[in-house]
Amino acid sequence: MCLAIPGKVLEMYEENGLKMGRIDYAGTVNTACLAYVPDIKLGQYAVVHAGFAISIVDEKEAQKTYEVWEELVQAAAAEGTDIFGMPLDQQENDQDKGKLS
Amino acid sequence: MKYLDEYRNPEIARRILDEIHQAATKPWVIMEICGGQTHSILKNGIDQLLPEQIELVHGPGCPVCVTPLEQIDKALAIASRDDVIFASFGDMLRVPGSKKDLLMVKSEGGDVRIVYSTLDAVDLARKNPDKNVVFFAVGFETTAPNNAMAVWQAHKEGLKNFSILVSHVLVPPAMTSLLSSPDNRVQGYLAAGHVCTIMGWEEYIPIAEKYKAPIVVTGFEPIDILEGILMTVKQLESGSAIVENQYSRIVHRQGNRPAQELIAKVFRVSNRKWRGIGEIPESGLVLAPEFKAHDAEILFEMSDLKVEEPAECISGPVLIGQKKPYECEAFGTTCTPQTPLGATMVSTEGACSAYYLYNRPAPKGGITAENEKNEK
């Protein structure tokens, strides 16, 4: 029930006195109430739960996480391995590596 | 999809798993609060990839599961009335009450509608002035602002034919209740990311301090959950017990202030019964006095019902992490997602349905209903 997914704000308008928006979830477009994210701008990503945007995705924080991951990958590469500790030249043959389930 | 795919990268997941394996030197029990996290864990096989000494137990964070049977029966009684359009999110429709569920009421002619947003239910009230539109307001803090907004709008527009049947619960009192139980096994929590999106995480600080339990606000994708587990394990291993935020791209310390403000205007905190757990003080929401005209329990004069849970269902101990679904005699036999005995098998966020869907039978030599019987 607490499922919420990120989508990009395509358009903003008012309906019944509420700030509303059209949100693009990777191609599927739906409406959402934007009253709880009053500062949101067109093109920003919001996390939407049951028709209400509840948070603006913080790009700086997301970027920080990516950078940490990039460091992990680079640290492994510097040792001549992928991030599983496997030699880099064996990677291409192992289609299932790292598969989570 | 941006902000989703990155958090499903198997290479990164494997690297974090390696770190967890290195960090964990002792046995630890960690509870993920939210049913959405439980499903992500089982769907992605995270439980099977963790070191043996890390046990994940599944928390009560499934609003559908903890909605008391009495509330379901009230919903069924209201939805059966000729003068009512009963609106609900789809996941409540198959939750069994004492005798039937909302889908059966619909098949018998009841006007039961599935809506995507509570504002859709308000719209139904606008378009059907001769009917009473009742929305089944079930959920945690994540959903509370939506339902608050619906009531606020209806009140503002003078829509006297809109009401909600409230079954709102709050997460921190349940976490405290579990930690203070004499049977508690939980040593650290993955806090529910979207609940914290609304409420922030400051209210968890005294809980972490008092019970010496690390609490890590965690998201829902595999990478989020693995990072949350790693952060919790590192704290447990070092003897630390603070609140950390893994889900910082979405959750801010203060939460969503406009949402909190409307919740505070429309609702009041009250004691609330949780299905399978019992009453927890100040763990729920009811409508504030000035919005009582939109309270379906008052409008339809629903008195306190007393109903019994099916005796063979162990959803109570499952909801608080004391039993695993496969320890139930009915699991996978008389109780399946098609024929559920309890809400933990109905809801897509319930632990029993997750164990059934992702095929988690009892481990070899583990506790099962059958093994227990043989021992006796």
XYZ file of C-alpha atoms in Angstrom:
477
model
C 0.000 0.000 0.000
C 2.926 2.345 0.585
C 4.201 1.767 -2.947
C 5.431 4.975 -4.542
C 7.333 5.437 -7.784
C 9.307 8.281 -9.333
C 7.952 10.111 -12.362
C 8.776 13.263 -14.299
C 6.459 16.281 -14.131
C 5.307 17.108 -17.689
C 2.633 19.696 -17.003
C 1.102 21.539 -14.060
C -2.428 22.906 -13.698
C -5.091 23.653 -11.119
C -8.227 21.601 -10.525
C -10.830 22.169 -7.780
C -8.384 24.581 -6.157
C -5.580 21.990 -5.997
C -2.217 22.010 -7.746
C -2.185 19.008 -10.083
C 0.255 17.618 -12.632
C 0.696 15.165 -15.468
C 3.453 12.727 -14.564
C 5.451 10.531 -16.934
C 6.487 7.157 -15.512
C 8.813 6.011 -18.308
C 6.139 6.399 -20.966
C 2.990 5.874 -18.938
C 1.411 9.227 -18.178
C -1.038 9.796 -15.341
C -2.212 12.674 -13.193
C -1.172 13.352 -9.613
C -1.938 15.932 -6.964
C 1.074 18.225 -6.389
C -0.290 20.051 -3.331
C 2.285 18.436 -1.028
C 5.258 19.419 -3.216
C 4.427 23.105 -3.773
C 7.967 23.986 -4.924
C 8.167 21.389 -7.686
C 9.163 22.554 -11.166
C 8.480 21.173 -14.631
C 10.972 18.451 -15.535
C 11.712 17.503 -11.931
C 11.068 13.997 -10.658
C 8.538 13.383 -7.913
C 7.797 10.227 -5.967
C 4.090 9.556 -6.323
C 1.964 7.486 -3.950
C -1.667 6.703 -4.815
C -2.179 9.817 -6.882
C -0.228 12.237 -4.665
C 3.345 13.424 -5.145
C 4.934 13.072 -1.697
C 8.558 14.088 -2.339
C 10.762 15.689 -4.974
C 13.664 13.391 -5.832
C 16.827 15.013 -4.504
C 19.181 14.809 -7.488
C 22.240 15.775 -5.448
C 21.657 12.951 -2.975
C 20.984 10.500 -5.811
C 24.181 11.668 -7.501
C 26.173 11.120 -4.302
C 25.029 7.497 -4.226
C 26.004 6.978 -7.855
C 29.443 8.403 -7.115
C 29.974 5.945 -4.261
C 29.034 3.097 -6.608
C 31.315 4.411 -9.304
C 34.149 4.365 -6.777
C 33.370 0.743 -5.954
C 33.540 -0.185 -9.619
C 36.742 1.784 -10.207
C 38.433 0.379 -7.100
C 37.737 -3.133 -8.378
C 38.905 -2.242 -11.900
C 42.170 -0.884 -10.493
C 42.812 -4.361 -9.099
C 42.217 -5.847 -12.559
C 38.921 -7.434 -11.567
C 35.269 -6.731 -11.917
C 33.369 -5.996 -8.739
C 32.946 -9.721 -8.061
C 36.698 -10.184 -7.902
C 36.654 -11.993 -11.262
C 39.384 -11.085 -13.768
C 38.030 -8.472 -16.170
C 38.791 -10.544 -19.308
C 36.430 -13.339 -18.197
C 33.428 -11.123 -17.808
C 31.941 -11.449 -21.266
C 31.428 -15.209 -20.986
C 29.530 -15.118 -17.785
C 26.025 -14.025 -18.615
C 24.456 -14.884 -15.270
C 26.933 -13.252 -12.973
C 25.528 -11.141 -10.266
C 22.010 -12.144 -11.042
C 20.090 -11.553 -7.870
C 17.539 -14.299 -8.152
C 13.261 4.064 -15.577
C 15.316 6.904 -14.091
C 15.805 6.596 -10.309
C 14.714 2.945 -10.418
C 16.992 1.032 -12.793
C 20.141 2.295 -11.084
C 18.938 0.724 -7.855
C 18.531 -2.696 -9.450
C 22.075 -3.079 -10.781
C 23.176 -6.650 -9.979
C 26.898 -5.820 -10.029
C 26.522 -3.155 -7.379
C 24.262 -5.467 -5.388
C 26.921 -8.167 -5.396
C 29.545 -5.725 -4.182
C 27.359 -4.581 -1.269
C 26.601 -8.210 -0.444
C 30.326 -8.865 -0.238
C 30.643 -5.978 2.196
C 27.812 -7.369 4.315
C 29.546 -10.771 4.395
C 32.746 -9.090 5.551
C 31.040 -6.887 8.139
C 28.902 -9.588 9.812
C 30.851 -11.515 12.435
C 28.009 -12.315 14.861
C 24.369 -13.382 14.529
C 21.949 -10.468 14.180
C 18.173 -10.213 13.787
C 17.005 -7.310 11.643
C 13.366 -6.444 10.958
C 12.224 -4.691 7.814
C 9.090 -2.820 8.799
C 7.358 -2.399 5.474
C 5.595 -5.145 3.546
C 6.821 -3.572 0.315
C 10.366 -4.188 1.519
C 9.469 -7.784 2.471
C 8.311 -8.422 -1.077
C 11.401 -6.837 -2.595
C 13.618 -8.989 -0.328
C 11.922 -12.247 -1.295
C 11.416 -11.369 -4.967
C 15.096 -10.563 -5.377
C 16.316 -13.453 -3.231
C 18.105 -11.128 -0.822
C 17.206 -13.373 2.129
C 19.017 -16.273 0.438
C 22.153 -14.278 -0.382
C 22.843 -12.857 3.065
C 25.345 -14.463 5.441
C 23.737 -17.205 7.545
C 24.122 -15.209 10.724
C 21.908 -12.362 9.451
C 18.232 -13.168 9.943
C 15.613 -10.898 8.412
C 12.262 -10.949 10.151
C 9.266 -9.362 8.551
C 7.443 -6.545 10.291
C 3.833 -5.438 10.608
C 4.105 -2.818 7.857
C 1.238 -4.073 5.761
C -1.792 -1.852 6.326
C -4.123 -4.346 4.692
C -2.852 -7.069 7.050
C -3.254 -5.119 10.276
C -6.732 -3.738 9.533
C -8.898 -5.407 12.199
C -11.531 -7.901 11.128
C -14.154 -5.652 12.750
C -13.274 -2.826 10.337
C -13.572 -5.181 7.361
C -17.005 -6.286 8.600
C -18.041 -2.634 8.992
C -16.878 -1.975 5.432
C -18.919 -4.933 4.199
C -22.030 -3.740 6.056
C -21.725 -0.201 4.653
C -20.897 -1.385 1.120
C -24.026 -3.591 1.109
C -26.354 -0.607 1.525
C -28.410 0.550 -1.459
C -27.672 4.217 -0.808
C -23.877 3.781 -0.829
C -21.076 3.833 -3.379
C -18.166 2.199 -1.577
C -14.746 3.207 -2.907
C -11.491 1.478 -2.050
C -7.988 0.751 -3.247
C -7.996 -2.615 -5.019
C -5.975 -4.445 -2.387
C -8.806 -4.320 0.170
C -11.349 -6.074 -2.039
C -10.311 -9.652 -1.359
C -9.543 -9.287 2.348
C -11.861 -11.760 4.083
C -14.220 -10.454 6.729
C -16.027 -12.858 9.060
C -18.287 -14.152 6.310
C -17.418 -12.551 2.977
C -15.257 -9.944 1.254
C -15.917 -6.748 -0.705
C -15.761 -8.571 -4.045
C -18.598 -10.819 -2.910
C -20.594 -7.762 -1.850
C -19.982 -6.349 -5.345
C -21.107 -9.599 -6.983
C -24.282 -9.452 -4.887
C -25.085 -6.025 -6.327
C -23.226 -3.718 -3.959
C -21.791 -0.631 -5.662
C -18.095 -1.177 -4.864
C -15.597 0.846 -6.907
C -11.831 0.620 -7.126
C -10.173 4.029 -7.205
C -6.591 5.073 -7.955
C -6.612 8.137 -5.708
C -8.813 9.299 -2.834
C -9.528 12.386 -4.921
C -11.307 10.061 -7.386
C -13.638 9.112 -4.531
C -14.320 12.803 -3.855
C -15.144 13.167 -7.544
C -17.616 10.276 -7.261
C -19.343 12.234 -4.481
C -19.521 15.337 -6.699
C -21.056 13.356 -9.555
C -23.481 11.292 -7.444
C -25.192 13.748 -5.080
C -28.015 11.265 -4.394
C -25.588 8.615 -3.072
C -23.341 8.412 -0.050
C -19.787 7.870 -1.211
C -17.655 6.109 1.406
C -13.904 5.644 1.006
C -12.128 2.894 2.957
C -9.274 4.908 4.474
C -6.738 2.231 5.294
C -3.038 2.868 5.588
C 0.021 4.141 7.390
C 1.468 7.642 7.491
C 2.211 7.416 3.753
C -1.479 7.349 2.857
C -2.744 9.638 5.631
C -2.070 12.916 3.729
C -4.080 11.656 0.748
C -7.062 10.800 2.899
C -6.687 14.048 4.853
C -6.786 15.974 1.566
C -9.931 14.141 0.421
C -11.776 15.014 3.648
C -10.437 18.590 3.557
C -11.670 19.050 -0.034
C -15.068 17.487 0.628
C -15.490 19.672 3.727
C -14.455 22.799 1.812
C -16.868 22.051 -1.028
C -19.710 21.119 1.365
C -19.948 17.574 -0.004
C -22.053 16.093 2.786
C -22.328 12.798 0.909
C -18.581 12.033 1.230
C -17.232 10.122 4.199
C -14.357 7.828 5.077
C -14.183 4.626 7.106
C -10.946 5.212 8.973
C -8.472 2.458 9.763
C -5.247 4.434 9.956
C -2.247 3.177 11.910
C 1.096 4.727 12.853
C 4.425 2.944 12.603
C 6.628 4.245 15.495
C 4.240 3.067 18.284
C 4.260 -0.426 16.748
C 8.081 -0.430 16.588
C 8.234 0.589 20.249
C 5.646 -2.026 21.184
C 7.698 -4.772 19.492
C 10.976 -3.679 21.097
C 9.447 -3.537 24.574
C 7.859 -6.998 24.292
C 9.471 -9.677 26.503
C 9.596 -11.966 23.438
C 11.374 -9.410 21.269
C 14.169 -10.734 19.033
C 14.628 -7.644 16.869
C 18.023 -5.928 17.241
C 17.847 -3.413 14.407
C 15.230 -1.956 12.071
C 15.022 -1.040 8.430
C 12.486 1.791 8.767
C 9.821 2.199 6.096
C 11.077 4.674 3.486
C 7.780 6.124 2.345
C 6.345 6.490 5.856
C 9.475 8.543 6.628
C 9.006 10.525 3.405
C 5.927 11.997 5.066
C 6.941 12.057 8.746
C 10.735 12.481 8.531
C 12.913 10.472 10.889
C 13.352 12.558 14.035
C 10.689 10.606 15.929
C 12.861 7.478 15.624
C 15.808 9.005 17.505
C 14.413 8.383 21.030
C 13.417 4.826 20.029
C 16.929 3.979 18.812
C 18.423 5.505 21.972
C 16.059 3.907 24.484
C 16.176 0.383 23.054
C 19.776 0.511 21.798
C 18.549 -0.533 18.374
C 19.943 0.976 15.164
C 17.253 2.245 12.810
C 18.082 2.807 9.149
C 15.530 4.557 6.935
C 15.567 2.359 3.830
C 14.137 2.391 0.323
C 12.557 -0.409 -1.665
C 14.829 -1.373 -4.529
C 17.336 -4.232 -4.071
C 20.307 -1.857 -3.774
C 18.439 0.267 -1.226
C 17.653 -2.745 0.920
C 21.182 -4.154 0.724
C 22.637 -0.777 1.678
C 20.154 -0.509 4.556
C 21.163 -3.961 5.802
C 24.879 -3.101 5.489
C 24.417 0.125 7.453
C 22.447 -1.715 10.160
C 24.991 -4.548 10.414
C 27.876 -2.074 10.681
C 26.093 -0.301 13.541
C 25.278 -3.559 15.319
C 28.856 -4.794 14.998
C 30.269 -1.536 16.368
C 27.721 -1.232 19.188
C 26.187 1.913 17.722
C 22.425 2.593 17.859
C 21.522 5.716 15.928
C 19.104 6.657 13.144
C 20.648 6.737 9.673
C 19.050 7.566 6.343
C 19.860 5.287 3.414
C 16.960 6.715 1.354
C 18.272 10.279 1.326
C 17.289 10.920 -2.291
C 13.659 10.859 -1.162
C 13.512 11.209 2.634
C 14.398 14.415 4.456
C 14.972 14.658 8.193
C 11.912 16.893 8.649
C 9.684 14.906 6.296
C 6.998 16.563 4.199
C 5.789 19.542 6.239
C 2.689 20.482 4.176
C 1.517 16.863 4.420
C 2.126 16.749 8.193
C 0.212 20.010 8.635
C -2.907 18.728 6.881
C -2.777 15.401 8.754
C -2.655 17.388 12.017
C -5.690 19.465 10.975
C -7.876 16.584 9.820
C -6.905 13.728 12.171
C -6.246 13.137 15.872
C -4.001 10.426 17.317
C -5.898 7.673 19.126
C -5.514 4.136 20.409
C -5.941 1.609 17.619
C -6.384 -2.128 17.413
C -4.019 -3.944 15.032
C -5.166 -7.211 13.520
C -3.132 -10.059 15.000
C -1.377 -7.790 17.504
C -4.102 -6.146 19.585
C -4.557 -2.583 20.772
C -1.487 -0.340 20.790
C -1.812 3.001 22.627
C -1.758 6.102 20.423
C -1.012 4.042 17.323
C -3.818 5.202 15.061
C -5.672 8.177 13.651
C -9.325 9.186 13.890
C -11.034 12.200 12.345
C -10.776 15.430 14.324
C -14.090 16.651 15.884
C -14.714 19.306 13.209
C -14.640 16.630 10.478
C -16.891 14.075 12.193
C -19.601 14.757 9.592
C -17.336 12.816 7.211
C -16.860 9.845 9.565
C -18.628 6.807 8.081
C -18.709 4.976 11.424
C -20.828 7.791 12.896
C -22.946 8.353 9.775
C -23.914 4.699 9.493
C -24.078 4.107 13.253
C -21.596 1.279 13.296
C -21.441 0.031 16.854
C -18.469 -1.929 18.159
C -18.454 -5.350 16.571
C -16.908 -8.354 18.254
C -15.630 -10.969 15.819
C -13.312 -13.954 16.022
C -10.263 -14.625 13.827
C -10.005 -18.081 12.182
C -8.382 -20.286 14.847
C -5.838 -21.911 12.521
C -4.417 -18.602 11.196
C -1.110 -17.500 12.782
C -0.956 -14.104 11.083
C -0.502 -12.415 14.486
C 2.893 -13.968 15.303
C 3.857 -13.668 11.602
C 3.109 -9.929 11.698
C 5.469 -9.352 14.608
C 8.269 -11.533 13.283
C 7.886 -14.332 15.832
C 6.882 -16.993 13.324
C 7.635 -17.601 9.677
C 4.734 -18.374 7.320
C 5.868 -21.989 6.763
C 5.394 -22.659 10.472
C 1.629 -22.502 9.888
C -0.236 -25.738 9.301
C -2.573 -24.044 6.813
C 0.221 -22.371 4.779
C 0.064 -23.500 1.161
C -2.650 -26.073 1.920
C -5.940 -24.624 3.104
C -4.496 -21.093 2.977
C -3.247 -19.782 -0.382
C -3.554 -16.400 -2.111
C -6.651 -17.807 -3.873
C -8.220 -19.049 -0.631
C -6.720 -16.866 2.103
C -7.548 -17.451 5.765
C -5.851 -14.299 6.981
C -4.818 -10.934 5.653
C -1.102 -11.777 5.505
C -1.956 -14.175 2.669
C -4.318 -11.759 0.881
C -2.296 -8.628 0.635
C 0.438 -8.385 -1.950
C 2.501 -6.939 0.912
C 1.761 -9.717 3.389
C 4.603 -12.013 4.446
C 2.560 -15.181 3.830
C 1.705 -14.246 0.258
C 5.356 -13.303 -0.367
C 6.562 -16.687 0.949
C 3.957 -18.411 -1.219
C 4.614 -16.379 -4.386
C 8.398 -16.594 -4.195
C 8.444 -20.196 -3.015
C 10.059 -20.083 0.408
C 9.358 -23.478 1.964
C 10.762 -24.321 5.370
C 14.528 -24.729 5.433
C 15.801 -28.298 5.929
C 15.381 -29.269 9.569
C 13.687 -25.935 10.246
C 10.525 -25.408 12.218
C 7.382 -26.378 10.345
C 3.902 -27.158 11.552
C 4.491 -30.784 10.575
C 7.817 -31.092 12.387
C 6.332 -29.566 15.518
C 3.476 -32.078 15.427
C 5.908 -34.973 15.067
C 7.913 -33.757 18.052
C 4.797 -33.745 20.205
